[in-house]
mmCIF file with all atom_site columns, C-alpha atoms in Angstrom:
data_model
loop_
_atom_site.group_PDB
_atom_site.id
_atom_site.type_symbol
_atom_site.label_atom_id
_atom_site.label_alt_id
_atom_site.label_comp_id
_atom_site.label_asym_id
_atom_site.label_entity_id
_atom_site.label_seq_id
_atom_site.pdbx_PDB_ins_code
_atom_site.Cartn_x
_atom_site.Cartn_y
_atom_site.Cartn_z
_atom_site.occupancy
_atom_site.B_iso_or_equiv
_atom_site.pdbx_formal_charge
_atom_site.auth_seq_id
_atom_site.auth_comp_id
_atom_site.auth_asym_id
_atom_site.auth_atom_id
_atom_site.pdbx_PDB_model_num
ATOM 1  C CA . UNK A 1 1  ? 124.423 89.220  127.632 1.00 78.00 ? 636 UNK A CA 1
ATOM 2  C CA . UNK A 1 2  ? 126.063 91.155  130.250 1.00 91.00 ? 637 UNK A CA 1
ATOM 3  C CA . UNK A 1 3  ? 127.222 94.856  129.615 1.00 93.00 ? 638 UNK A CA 1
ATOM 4  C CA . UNK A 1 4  ? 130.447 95.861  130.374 1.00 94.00 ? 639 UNK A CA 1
ATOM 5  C CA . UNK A 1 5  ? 131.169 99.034  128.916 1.00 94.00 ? 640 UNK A CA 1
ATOM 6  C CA . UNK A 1 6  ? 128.154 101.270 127.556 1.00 96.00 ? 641 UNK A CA 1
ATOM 7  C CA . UNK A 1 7  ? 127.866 103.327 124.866 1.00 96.00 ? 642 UNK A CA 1
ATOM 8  C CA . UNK A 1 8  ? 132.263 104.690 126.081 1.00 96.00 ? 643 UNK A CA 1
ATOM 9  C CA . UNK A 1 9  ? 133.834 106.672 123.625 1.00 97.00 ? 644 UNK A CA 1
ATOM 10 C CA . UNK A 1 10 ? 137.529 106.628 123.157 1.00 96.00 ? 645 UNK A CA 1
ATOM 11 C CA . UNK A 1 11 ? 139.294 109.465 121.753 1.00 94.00 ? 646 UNK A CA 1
ATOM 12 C CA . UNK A 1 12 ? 141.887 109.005 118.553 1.00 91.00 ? 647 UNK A CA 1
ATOM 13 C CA . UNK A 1 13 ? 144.792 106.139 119.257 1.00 84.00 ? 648 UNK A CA 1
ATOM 14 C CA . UNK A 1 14 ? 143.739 105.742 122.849 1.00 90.00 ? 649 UNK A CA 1
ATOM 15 C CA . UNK A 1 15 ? 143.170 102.626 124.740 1.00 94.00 ? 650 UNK A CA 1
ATOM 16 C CA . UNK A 1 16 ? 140.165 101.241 127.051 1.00 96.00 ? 651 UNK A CA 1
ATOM 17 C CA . UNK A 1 17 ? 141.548 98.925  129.313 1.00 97.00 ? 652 UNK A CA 1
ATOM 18 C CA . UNK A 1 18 ? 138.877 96.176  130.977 1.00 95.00 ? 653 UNK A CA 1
ATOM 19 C CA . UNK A 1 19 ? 140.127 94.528  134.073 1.00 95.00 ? 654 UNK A CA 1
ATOM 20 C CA . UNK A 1 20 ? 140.517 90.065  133.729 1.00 93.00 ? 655 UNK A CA 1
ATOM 21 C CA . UNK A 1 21 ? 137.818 89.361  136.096 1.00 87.00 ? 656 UNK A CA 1
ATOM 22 C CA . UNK A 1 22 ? 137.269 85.432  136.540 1.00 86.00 ? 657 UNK A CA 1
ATOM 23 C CA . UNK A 1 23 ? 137.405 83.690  133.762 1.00 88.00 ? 658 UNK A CA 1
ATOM 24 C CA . UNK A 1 24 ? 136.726 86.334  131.059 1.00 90.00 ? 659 UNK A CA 1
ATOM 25 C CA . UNK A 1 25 ? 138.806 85.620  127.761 1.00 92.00 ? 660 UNK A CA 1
ATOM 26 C CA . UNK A 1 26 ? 138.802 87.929  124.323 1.00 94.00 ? 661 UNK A CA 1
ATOM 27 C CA . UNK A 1 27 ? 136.567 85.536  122.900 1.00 94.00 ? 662 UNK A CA 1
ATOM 28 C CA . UNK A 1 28 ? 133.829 86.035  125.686 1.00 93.00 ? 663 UNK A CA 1
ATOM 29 C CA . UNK A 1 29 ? 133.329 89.877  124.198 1.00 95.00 ? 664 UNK A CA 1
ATOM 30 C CA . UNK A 1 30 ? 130.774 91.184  121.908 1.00 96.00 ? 665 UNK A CA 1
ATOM 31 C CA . UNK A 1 31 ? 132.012 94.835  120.662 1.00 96.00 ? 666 UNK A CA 1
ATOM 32 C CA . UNK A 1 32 ? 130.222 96.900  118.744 1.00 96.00 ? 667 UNK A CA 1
ATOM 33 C CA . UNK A 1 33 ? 131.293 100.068 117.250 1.00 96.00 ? 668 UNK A CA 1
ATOM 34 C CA . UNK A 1 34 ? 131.200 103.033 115.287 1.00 95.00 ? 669 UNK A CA 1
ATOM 35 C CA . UNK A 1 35 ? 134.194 103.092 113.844 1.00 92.00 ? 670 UNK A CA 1
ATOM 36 C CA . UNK A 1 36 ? 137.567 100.796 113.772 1.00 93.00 ? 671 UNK A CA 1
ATOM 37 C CA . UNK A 1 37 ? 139.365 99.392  116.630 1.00 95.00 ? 672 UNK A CA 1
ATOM 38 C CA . UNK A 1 38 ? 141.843 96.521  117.582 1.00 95.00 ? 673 UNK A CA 1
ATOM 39 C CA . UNK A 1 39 ? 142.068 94.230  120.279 1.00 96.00 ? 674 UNK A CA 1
ATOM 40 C CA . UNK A 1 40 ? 144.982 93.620  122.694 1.00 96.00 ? 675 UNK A CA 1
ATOM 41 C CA . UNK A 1 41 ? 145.143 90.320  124.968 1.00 96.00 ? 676 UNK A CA 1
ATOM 42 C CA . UNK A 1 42 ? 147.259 91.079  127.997 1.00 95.00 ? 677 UNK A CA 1
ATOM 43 C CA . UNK A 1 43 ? 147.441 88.333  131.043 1.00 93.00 ? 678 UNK A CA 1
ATOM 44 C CA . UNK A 1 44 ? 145.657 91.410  133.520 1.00 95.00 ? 679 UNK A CA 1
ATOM 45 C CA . UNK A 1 45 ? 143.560 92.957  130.930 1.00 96.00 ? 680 UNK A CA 1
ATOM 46 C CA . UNK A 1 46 ? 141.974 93.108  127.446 1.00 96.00 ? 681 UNK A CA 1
ATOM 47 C CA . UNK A 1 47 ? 142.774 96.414  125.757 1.00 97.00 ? 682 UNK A CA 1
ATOM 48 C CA . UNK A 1 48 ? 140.533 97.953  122.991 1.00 96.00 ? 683 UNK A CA 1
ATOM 49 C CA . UNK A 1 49 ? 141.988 100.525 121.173 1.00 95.00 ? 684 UNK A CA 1
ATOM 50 C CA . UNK A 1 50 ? 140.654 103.287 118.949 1.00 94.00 ? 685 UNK A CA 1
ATOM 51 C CA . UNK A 1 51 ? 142.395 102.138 115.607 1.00 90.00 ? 686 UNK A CA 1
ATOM 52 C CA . UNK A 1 52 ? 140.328 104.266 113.368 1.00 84.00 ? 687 UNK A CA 1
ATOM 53 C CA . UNK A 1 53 ? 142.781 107.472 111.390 1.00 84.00 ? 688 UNK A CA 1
ATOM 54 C CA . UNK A 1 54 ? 139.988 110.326 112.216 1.00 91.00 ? 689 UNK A CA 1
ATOM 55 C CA . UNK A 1 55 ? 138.279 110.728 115.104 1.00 94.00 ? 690 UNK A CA 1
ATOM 56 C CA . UNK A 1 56 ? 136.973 109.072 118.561 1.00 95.00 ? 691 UNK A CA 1
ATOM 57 C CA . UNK A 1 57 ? 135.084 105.899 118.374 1.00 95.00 ? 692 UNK A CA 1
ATOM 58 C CA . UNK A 1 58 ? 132.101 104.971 120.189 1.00 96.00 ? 693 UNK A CA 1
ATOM 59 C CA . UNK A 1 59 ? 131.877 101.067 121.727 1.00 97.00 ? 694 UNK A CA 1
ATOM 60 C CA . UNK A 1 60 ? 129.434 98.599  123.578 1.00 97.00 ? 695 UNK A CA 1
ATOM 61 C CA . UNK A 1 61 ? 130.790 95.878  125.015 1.00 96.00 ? 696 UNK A CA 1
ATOM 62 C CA . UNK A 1 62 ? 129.106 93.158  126.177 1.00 95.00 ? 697 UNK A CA 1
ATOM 63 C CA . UNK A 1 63 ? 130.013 89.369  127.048 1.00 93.00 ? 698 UNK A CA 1
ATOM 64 C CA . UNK A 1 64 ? 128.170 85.930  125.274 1.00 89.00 ? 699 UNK A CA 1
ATOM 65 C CA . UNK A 1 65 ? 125.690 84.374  126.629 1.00 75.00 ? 700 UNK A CA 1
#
């Protein structure tokens, strides 16, 4: 597994935006978090976004083998 994003917190209703590089797809990602998010699939980007009512999340995100 590759990491993409390490241990990147994202405040309350705010977005992390990872840049389409190659061939990378939604279903290529492995996130794990604290808390609860959503994911958004845009033709330049993915989008993860905080989705939980409280506070900032903290995420991994790595790709599959």
């Amino acid at each position: 597994m590759a990491i993409i994003k390490d241990s990147v917190i994202i405040p309350l209703n705010r977005p992390l935006f990872i840049p389409k590089q190659g061939d990378l797809k939604v279903e290529d990602l492995v996130i794990e978090s604290n808390g609860g998010y959503k994911v958004i699939d845009k033709p330049e980007c993915i989008i993860v976004q905080n989705d939980h009512c409280c506070r900032s999340i903290k995420v991994t995100i790595k790709t599959k083998e």
